[in-house]
PDB file of C-alpha atoms and ligand atoms in Angstrom:
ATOM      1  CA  UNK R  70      30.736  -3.694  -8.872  1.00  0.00           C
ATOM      2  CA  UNK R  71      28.509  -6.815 -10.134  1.00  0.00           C
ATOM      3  CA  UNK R  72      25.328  -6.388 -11.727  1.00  0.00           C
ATOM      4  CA  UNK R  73      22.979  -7.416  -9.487  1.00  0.00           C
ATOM      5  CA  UNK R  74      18.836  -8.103 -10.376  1.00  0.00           C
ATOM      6  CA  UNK R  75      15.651  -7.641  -8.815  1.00  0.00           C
ATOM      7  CA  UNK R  76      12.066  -8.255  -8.954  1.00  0.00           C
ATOM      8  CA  UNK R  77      10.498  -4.731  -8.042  1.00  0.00           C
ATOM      9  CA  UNK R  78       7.810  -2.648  -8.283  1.00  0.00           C
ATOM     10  CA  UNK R  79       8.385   0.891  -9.874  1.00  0.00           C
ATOM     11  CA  UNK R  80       6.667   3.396  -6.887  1.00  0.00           C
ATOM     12  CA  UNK R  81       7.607   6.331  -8.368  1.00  0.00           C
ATOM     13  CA  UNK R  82       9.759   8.502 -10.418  1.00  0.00           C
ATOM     14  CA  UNK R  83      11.380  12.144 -10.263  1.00  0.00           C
ATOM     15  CA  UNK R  84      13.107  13.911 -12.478  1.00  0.00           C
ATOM     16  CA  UNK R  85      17.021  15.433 -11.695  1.00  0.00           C
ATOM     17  CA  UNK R  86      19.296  17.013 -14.363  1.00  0.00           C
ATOM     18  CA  UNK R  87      18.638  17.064 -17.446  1.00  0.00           C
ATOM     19  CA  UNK R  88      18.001  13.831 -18.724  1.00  0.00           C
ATOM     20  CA  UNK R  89      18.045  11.088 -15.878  1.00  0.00           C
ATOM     21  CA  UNK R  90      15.052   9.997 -12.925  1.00  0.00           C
ATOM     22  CA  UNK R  91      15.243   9.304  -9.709  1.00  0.00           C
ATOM     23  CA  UNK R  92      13.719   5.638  -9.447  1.00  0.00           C
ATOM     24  CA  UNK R  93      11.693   4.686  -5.889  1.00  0.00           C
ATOM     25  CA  UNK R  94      11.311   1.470  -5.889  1.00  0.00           C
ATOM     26  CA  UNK R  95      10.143  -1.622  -3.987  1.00  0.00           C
ATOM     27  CA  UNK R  96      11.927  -4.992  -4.820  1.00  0.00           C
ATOM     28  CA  UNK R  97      11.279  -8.263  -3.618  1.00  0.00           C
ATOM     29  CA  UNK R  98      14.650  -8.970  -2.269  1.00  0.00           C
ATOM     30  CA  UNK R  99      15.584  -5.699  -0.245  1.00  0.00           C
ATOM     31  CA  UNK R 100      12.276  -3.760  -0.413  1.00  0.00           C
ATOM     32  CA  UNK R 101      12.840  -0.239  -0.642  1.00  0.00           C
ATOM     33  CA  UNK R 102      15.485   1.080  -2.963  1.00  0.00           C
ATOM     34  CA  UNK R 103      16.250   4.380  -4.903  1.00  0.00           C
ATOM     35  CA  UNK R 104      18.321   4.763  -7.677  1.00  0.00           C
ATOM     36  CA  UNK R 105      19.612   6.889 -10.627  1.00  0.00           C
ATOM     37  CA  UNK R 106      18.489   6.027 -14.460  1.00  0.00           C
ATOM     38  CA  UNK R 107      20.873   8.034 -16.318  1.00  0.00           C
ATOM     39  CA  UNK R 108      19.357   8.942 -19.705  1.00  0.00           C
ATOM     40  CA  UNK R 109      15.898   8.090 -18.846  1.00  0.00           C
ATOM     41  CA  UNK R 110      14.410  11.037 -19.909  1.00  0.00           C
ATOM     42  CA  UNK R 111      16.487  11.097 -23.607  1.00  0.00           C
ATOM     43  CA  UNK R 112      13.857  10.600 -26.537  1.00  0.00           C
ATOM     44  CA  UNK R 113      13.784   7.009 -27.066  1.00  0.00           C
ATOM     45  CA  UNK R 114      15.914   6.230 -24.458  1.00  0.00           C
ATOM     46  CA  UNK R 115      16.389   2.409 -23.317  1.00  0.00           C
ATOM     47  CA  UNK R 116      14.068   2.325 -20.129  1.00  0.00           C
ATOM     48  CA  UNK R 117      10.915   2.602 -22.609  1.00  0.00           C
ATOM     49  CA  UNK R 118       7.397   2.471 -20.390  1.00  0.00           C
ATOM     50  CA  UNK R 119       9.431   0.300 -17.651  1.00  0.00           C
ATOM     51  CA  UNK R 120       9.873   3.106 -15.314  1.00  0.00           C
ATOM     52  CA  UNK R 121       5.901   3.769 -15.145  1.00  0.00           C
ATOM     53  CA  UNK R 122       4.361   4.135 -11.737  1.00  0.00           C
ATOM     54  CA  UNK R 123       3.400   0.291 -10.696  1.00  0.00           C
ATOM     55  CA  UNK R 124       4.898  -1.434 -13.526  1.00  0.00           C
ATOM     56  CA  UNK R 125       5.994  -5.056 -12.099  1.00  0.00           C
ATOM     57  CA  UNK R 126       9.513  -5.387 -14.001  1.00  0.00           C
ATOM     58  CA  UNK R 127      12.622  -6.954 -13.352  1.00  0.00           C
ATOM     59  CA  UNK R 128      15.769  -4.565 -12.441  1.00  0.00           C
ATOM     60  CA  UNK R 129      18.880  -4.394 -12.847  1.00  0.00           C
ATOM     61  CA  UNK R 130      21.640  -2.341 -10.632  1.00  0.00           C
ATOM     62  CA  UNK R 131      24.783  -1.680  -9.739  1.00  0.00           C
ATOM     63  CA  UNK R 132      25.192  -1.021  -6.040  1.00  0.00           C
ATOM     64  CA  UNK R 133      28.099   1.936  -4.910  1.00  0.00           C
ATOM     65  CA  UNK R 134      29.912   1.333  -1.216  1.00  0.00           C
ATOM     66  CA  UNK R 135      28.237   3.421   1.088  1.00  0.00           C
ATOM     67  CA  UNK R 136      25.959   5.203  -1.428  1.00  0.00           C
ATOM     68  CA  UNK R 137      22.518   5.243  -0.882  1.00  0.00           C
ATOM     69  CA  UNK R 138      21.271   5.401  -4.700  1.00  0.00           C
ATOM     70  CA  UNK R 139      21.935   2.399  -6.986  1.00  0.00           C
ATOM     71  CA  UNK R 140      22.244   2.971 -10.500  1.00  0.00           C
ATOM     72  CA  UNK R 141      19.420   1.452 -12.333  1.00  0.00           C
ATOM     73  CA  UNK R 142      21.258  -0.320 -15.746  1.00  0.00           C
ATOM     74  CA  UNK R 143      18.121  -1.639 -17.378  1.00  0.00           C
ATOM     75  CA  UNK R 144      14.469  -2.327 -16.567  1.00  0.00           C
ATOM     76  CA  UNK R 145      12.647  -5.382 -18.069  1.00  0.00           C
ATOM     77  CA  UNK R 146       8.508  -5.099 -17.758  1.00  0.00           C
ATOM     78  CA  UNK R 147       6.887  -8.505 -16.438  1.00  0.00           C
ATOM     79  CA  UNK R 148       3.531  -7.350 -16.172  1.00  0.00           C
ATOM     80  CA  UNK R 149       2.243  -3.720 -16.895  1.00  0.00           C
ATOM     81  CA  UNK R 150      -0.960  -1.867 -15.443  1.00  0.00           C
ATOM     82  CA  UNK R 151      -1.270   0.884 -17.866  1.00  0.00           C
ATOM     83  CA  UNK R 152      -4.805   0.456 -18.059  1.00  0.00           C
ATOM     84  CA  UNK R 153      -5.318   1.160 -14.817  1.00  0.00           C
ATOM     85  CA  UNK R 154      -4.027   4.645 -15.134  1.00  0.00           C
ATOM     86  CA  UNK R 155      -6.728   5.194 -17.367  1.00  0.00           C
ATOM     87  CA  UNK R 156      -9.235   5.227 -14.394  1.00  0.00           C
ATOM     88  CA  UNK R 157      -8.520   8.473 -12.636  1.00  0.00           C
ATOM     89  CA  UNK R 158      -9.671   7.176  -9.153  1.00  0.00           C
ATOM     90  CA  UNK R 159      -7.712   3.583  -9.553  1.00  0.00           C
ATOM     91  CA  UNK R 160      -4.885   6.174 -10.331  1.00  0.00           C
ATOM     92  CA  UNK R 161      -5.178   7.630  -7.630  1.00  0.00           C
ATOM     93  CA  UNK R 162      -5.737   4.748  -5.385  1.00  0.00           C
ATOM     94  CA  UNK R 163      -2.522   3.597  -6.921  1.00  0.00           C
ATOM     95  CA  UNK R 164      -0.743   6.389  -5.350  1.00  0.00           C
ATOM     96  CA  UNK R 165      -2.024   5.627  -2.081  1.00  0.00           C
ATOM     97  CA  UNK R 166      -0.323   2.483  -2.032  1.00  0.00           C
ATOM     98  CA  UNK R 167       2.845   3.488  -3.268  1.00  0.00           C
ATOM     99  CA  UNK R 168       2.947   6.547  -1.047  1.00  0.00           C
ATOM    100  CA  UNK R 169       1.749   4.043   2.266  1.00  0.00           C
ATOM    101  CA  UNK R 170       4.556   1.391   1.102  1.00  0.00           C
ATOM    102  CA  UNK R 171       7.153   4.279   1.228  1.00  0.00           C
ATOM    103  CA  UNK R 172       6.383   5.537   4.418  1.00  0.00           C
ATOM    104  CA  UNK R 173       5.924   2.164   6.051  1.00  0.00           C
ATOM    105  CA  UNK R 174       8.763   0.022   4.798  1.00  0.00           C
ATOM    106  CA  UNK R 175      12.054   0.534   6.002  1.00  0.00           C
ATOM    107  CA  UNK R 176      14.692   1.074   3.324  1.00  0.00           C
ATOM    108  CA  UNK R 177      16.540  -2.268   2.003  1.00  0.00           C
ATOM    109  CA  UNK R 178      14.464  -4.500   4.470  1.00  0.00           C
ATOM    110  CA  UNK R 179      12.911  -7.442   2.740  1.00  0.00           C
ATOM    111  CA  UNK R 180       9.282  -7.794   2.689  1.00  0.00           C
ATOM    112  CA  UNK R 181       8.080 -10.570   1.211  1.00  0.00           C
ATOM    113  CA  UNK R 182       4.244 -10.763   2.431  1.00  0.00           C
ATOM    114  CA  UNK R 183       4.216  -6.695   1.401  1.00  0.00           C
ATOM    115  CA  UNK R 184       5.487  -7.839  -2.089  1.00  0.00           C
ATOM    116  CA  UNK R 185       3.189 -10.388  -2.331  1.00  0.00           C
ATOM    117  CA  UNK R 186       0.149  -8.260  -1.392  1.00  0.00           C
ATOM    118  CA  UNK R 187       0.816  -5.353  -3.595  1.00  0.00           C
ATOM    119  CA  UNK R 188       1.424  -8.395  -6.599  1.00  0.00           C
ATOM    120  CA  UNK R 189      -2.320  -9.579  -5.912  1.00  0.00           C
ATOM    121  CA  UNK R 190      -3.518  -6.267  -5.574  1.00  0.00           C
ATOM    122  CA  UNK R 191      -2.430  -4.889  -8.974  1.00  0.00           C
ATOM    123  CA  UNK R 192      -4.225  -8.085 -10.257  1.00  0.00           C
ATOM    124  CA  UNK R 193      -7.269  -7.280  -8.495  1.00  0.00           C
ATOM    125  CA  UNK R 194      -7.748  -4.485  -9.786  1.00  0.00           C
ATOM    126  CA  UNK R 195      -6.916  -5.614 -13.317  1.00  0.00           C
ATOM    127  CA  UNK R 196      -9.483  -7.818 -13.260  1.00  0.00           C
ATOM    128  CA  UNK R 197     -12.045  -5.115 -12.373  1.00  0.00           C
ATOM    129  CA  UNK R 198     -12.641  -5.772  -8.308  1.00  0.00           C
ATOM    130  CA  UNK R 199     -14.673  -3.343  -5.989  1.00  0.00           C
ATOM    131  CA  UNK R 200     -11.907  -0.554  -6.008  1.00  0.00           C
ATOM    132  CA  UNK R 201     -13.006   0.641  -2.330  1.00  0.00           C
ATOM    133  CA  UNK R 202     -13.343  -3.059  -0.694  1.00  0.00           C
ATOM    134  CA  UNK R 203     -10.068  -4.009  -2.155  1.00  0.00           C
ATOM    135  CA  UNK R 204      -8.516  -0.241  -0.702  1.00  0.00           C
ATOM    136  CA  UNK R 205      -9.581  -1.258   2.809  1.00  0.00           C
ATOM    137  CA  UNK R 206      -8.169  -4.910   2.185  1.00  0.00           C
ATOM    138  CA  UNK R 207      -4.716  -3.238   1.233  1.00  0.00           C
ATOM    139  CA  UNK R 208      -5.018  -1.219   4.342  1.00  0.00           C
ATOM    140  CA  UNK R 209      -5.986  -3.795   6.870  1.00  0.00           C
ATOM    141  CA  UNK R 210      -2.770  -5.514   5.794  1.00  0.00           C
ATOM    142  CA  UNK R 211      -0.463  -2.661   5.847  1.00  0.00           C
ATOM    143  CA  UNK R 212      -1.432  -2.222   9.130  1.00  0.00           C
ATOM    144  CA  UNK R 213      -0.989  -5.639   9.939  1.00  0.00           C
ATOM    145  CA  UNK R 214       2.270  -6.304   8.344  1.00  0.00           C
ATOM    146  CA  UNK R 215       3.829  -3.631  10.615  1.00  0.00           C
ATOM    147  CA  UNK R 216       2.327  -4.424  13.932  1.00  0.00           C
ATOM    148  CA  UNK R 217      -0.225  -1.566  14.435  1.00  0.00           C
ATOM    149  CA  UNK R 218      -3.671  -3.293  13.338  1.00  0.00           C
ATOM    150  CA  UNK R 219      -5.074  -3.899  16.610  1.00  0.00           C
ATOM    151  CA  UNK R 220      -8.304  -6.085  17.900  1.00  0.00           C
ATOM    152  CA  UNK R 221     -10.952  -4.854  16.993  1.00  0.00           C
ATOM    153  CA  UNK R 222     -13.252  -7.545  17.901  1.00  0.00           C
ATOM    154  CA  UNK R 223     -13.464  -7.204  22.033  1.00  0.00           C
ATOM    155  CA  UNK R 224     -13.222  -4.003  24.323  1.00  0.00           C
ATOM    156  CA  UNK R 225      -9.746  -3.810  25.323  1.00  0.00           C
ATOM    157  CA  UNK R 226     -10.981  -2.882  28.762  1.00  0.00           C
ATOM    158  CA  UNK R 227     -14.064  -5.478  29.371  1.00  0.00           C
ATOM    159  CA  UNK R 228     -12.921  -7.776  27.347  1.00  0.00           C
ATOM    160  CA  UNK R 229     -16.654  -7.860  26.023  1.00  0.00           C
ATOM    161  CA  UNK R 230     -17.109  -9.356  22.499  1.00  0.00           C
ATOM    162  CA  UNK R 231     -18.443  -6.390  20.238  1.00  0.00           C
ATOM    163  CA  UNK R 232     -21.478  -6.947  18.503  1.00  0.00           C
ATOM    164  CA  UNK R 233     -22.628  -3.629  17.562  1.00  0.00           C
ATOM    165  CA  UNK R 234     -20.296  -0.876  17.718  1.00  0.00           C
ATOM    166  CA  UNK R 235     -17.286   0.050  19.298  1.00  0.00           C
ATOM    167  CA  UNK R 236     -15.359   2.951  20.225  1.00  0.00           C
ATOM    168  CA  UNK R 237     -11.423   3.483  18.908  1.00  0.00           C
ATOM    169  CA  UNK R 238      -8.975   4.459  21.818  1.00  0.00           C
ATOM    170  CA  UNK R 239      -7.311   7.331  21.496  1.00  0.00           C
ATOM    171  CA  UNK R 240      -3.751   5.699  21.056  1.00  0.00           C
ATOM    172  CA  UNK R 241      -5.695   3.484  18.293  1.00  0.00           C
ATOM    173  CA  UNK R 242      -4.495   0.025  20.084  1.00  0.00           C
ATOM    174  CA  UNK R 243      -8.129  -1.220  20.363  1.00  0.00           C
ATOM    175  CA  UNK R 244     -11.610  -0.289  20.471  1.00  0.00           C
ATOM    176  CA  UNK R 245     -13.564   0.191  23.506  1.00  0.00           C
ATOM    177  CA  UNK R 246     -17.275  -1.122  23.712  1.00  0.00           C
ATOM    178  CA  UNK R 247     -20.090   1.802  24.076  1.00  0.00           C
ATOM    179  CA  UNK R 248     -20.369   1.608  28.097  1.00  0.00           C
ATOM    180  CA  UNK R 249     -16.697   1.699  28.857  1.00  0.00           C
ATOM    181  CA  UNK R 250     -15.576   4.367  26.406  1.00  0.00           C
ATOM    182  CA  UNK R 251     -14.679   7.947  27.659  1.00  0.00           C
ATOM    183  CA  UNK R 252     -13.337   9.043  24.351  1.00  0.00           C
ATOM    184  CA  UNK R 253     -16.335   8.572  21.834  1.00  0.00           C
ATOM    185  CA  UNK R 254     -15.115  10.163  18.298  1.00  0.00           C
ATOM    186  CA  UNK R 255     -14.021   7.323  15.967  1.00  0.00           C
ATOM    187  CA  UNK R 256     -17.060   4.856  16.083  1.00  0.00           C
ATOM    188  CA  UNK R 257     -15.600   1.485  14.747  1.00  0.00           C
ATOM    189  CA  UNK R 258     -18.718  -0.556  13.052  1.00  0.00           C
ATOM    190  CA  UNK R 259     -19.980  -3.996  13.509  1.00  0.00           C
ATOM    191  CA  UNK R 260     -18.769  -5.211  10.088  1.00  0.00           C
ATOM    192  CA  UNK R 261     -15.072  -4.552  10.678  1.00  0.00           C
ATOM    193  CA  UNK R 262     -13.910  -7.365  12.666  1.00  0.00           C
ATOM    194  CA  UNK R 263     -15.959 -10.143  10.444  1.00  0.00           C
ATOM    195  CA  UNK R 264     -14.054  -7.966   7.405  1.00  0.00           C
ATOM    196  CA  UNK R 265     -10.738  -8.363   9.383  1.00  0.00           C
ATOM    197  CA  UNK R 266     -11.631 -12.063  10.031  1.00  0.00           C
ATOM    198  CA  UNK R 267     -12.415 -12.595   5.971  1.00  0.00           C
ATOM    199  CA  UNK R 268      -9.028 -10.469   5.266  1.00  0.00           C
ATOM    200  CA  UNK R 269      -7.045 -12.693   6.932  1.00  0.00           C
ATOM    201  CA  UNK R 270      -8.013 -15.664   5.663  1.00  0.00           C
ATOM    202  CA  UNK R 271      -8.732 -14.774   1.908  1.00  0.00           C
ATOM    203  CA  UNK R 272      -7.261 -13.646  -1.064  1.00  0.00           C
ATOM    204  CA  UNK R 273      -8.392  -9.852  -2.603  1.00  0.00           C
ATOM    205  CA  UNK R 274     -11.638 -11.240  -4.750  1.00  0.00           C
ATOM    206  CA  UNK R 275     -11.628 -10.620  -7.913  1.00  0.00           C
ATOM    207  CA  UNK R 276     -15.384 -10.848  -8.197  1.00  0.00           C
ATOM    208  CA  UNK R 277     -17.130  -7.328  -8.986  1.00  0.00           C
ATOM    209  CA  UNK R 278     -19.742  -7.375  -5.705  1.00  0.00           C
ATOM    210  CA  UNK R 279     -17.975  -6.975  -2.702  1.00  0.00           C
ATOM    211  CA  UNK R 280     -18.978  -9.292   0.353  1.00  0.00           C
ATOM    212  CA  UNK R 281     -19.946  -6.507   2.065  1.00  0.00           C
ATOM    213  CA  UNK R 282     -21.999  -3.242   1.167  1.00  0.00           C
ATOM    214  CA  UNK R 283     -20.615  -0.103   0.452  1.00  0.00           C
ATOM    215  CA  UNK R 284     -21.834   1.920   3.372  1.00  0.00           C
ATOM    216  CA  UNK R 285     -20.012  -1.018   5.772  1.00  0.00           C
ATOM    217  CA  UNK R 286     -16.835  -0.476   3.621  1.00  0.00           C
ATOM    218  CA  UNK R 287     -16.701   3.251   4.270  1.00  0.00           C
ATOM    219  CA  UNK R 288     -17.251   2.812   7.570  1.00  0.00           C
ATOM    220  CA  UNK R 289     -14.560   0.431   7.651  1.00  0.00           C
ATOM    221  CA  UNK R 290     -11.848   2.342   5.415  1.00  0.00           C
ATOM    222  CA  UNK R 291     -12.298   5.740   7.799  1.00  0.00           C
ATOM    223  CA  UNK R 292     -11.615   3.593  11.476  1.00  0.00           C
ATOM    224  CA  UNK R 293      -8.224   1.866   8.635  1.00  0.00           C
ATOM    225  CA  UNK R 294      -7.101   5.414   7.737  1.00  0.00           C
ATOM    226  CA  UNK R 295      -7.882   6.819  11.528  1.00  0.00           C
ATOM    227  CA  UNK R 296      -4.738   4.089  12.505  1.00  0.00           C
ATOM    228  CA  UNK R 297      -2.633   4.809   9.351  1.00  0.00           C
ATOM    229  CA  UNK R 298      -2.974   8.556   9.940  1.00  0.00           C
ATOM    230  CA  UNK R 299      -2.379   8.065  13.723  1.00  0.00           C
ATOM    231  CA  UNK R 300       0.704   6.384  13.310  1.00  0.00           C
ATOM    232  CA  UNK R 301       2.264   8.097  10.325  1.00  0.00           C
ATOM    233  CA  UNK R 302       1.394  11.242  12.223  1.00  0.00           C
ATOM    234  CA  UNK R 303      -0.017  12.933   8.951  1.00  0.00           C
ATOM    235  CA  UNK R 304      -2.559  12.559   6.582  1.00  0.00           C
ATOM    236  CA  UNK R 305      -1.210  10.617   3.672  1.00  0.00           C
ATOM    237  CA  UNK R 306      -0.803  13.030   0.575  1.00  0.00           C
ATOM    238  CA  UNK R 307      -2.547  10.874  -2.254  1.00  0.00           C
ATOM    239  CA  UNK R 308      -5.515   9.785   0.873  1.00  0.00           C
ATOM    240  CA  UNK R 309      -6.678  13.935  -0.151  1.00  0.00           C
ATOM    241  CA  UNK R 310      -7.398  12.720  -3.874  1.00  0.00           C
ATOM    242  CA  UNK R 311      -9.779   9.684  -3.034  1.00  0.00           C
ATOM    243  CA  UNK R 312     -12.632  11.851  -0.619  1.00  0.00           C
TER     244      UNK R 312
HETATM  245 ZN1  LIG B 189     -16.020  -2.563  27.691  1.00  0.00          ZN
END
């Protein structure tokens, strides 16, 4: 059994007998991993603050044959967001993309541009960004990541560019415009496709005034989380904390 090492992201804990956690969490070679950290709840015990929700640290585990839980041997922090916990709503938010990186990431598949996002993210926020702009960002790019953000820039029937408002489909794999529509409950607004178009191209700013005004980026986080909740079939849990 070697030792192997990680880069990872801690997404969560949970406690099991009487002194060890369950450890979720996402690593930058094989994503998605859970495993045991015997002890970890012992006073003083040799995991310190690594285990926090969202710490960036590097891992190390033993992997069993044909056992689905590691066993976490030691936890080194690279960069902690402690602060951030502070902020009940940033808290929060950080739940949200823990909780959306669980349920969309298959377990032990690597995901590099995931990693990569959630990395920038965490900095982000650090540095004090627009909390909601840079929640839509993160959820724009889940979305794309796994295949399900779809165009939202022409009617997927007419083909007509959208330059006011559209209409989500009911299978959320486009947006129709206003005349060709039948199913008119999710209106999709005007800013999101320039907001996809910035997304794609740019890093998460780190400047405090989003490009775009607040009203735009609710509009634009609700026809996000319309997808997200269409295609995990539920609401996410932590998405009930940040309305
Ligand atoms: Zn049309």
């Amino acid at each position: 059994m070697p030792l192997e090492q990680s880069e990872a992201f801690i997404l969560r804990t949970f406690n099991i007998g009487e002194q060890d956690k369950i450890v979720v969490f996402f690593s930058k070679e094989k994503g998605i991993m859970k495993g045991t950290a015997k002890g970890a709840r012992k006073f003083g015990n040799r995991f310190g603050s690594s285990l926090e929700p969202l710490s960036w640290v590097r891992v190390f585990y033993y992997e069993k044959e044909k056992k689905d839980l590691v066993t976490v041997s030691n936890c080194d922090i690279i960069e902690s967001f402690f602060e951030l916990q502070e902020d009940l709503k940033v808290n929060f938010t950080l739940c949200y993309f823990a909780e959306l990186i669980e349920e969309f990431s298959p377990i032990q598949a690597k995901e590099d541009i995931l990693f990569r996002l959630l990395a920038s993210m965490l900095q982000a926020l650090k540095s004090r960004g627009d909390i909601d702009f840079l929640t839509a960002y993160f959820e724009a790019w889940i979305l794309k990541i796994n295949g399900f953000l779809p165009d939202l820039k022409s009617c997927i029937k007419c083909h007509k560019d959208i330059t006011d408002f559209g209409w989500l489909s009911p299978k959320k794999d486009g947006i129709y415009c206003d005349q060709c529509a039948s199913y008119k409950k999710e209106k999709s607004l005007p800013a999101m496709a320039n907001f996809l178009q910035w997304a794609k191209k740019n890093p998460p700013i780190k400047e405090k005034k989003p490009p775009i005004s607040q009203e735009e980026i609710k509009g634009i986080r609700k026809t996000l989380e319309d997808i997200i909740v269409f295609h995990l079939e539920r609401e996410p849990k932590s998405l009930a904390y940040l309305k």
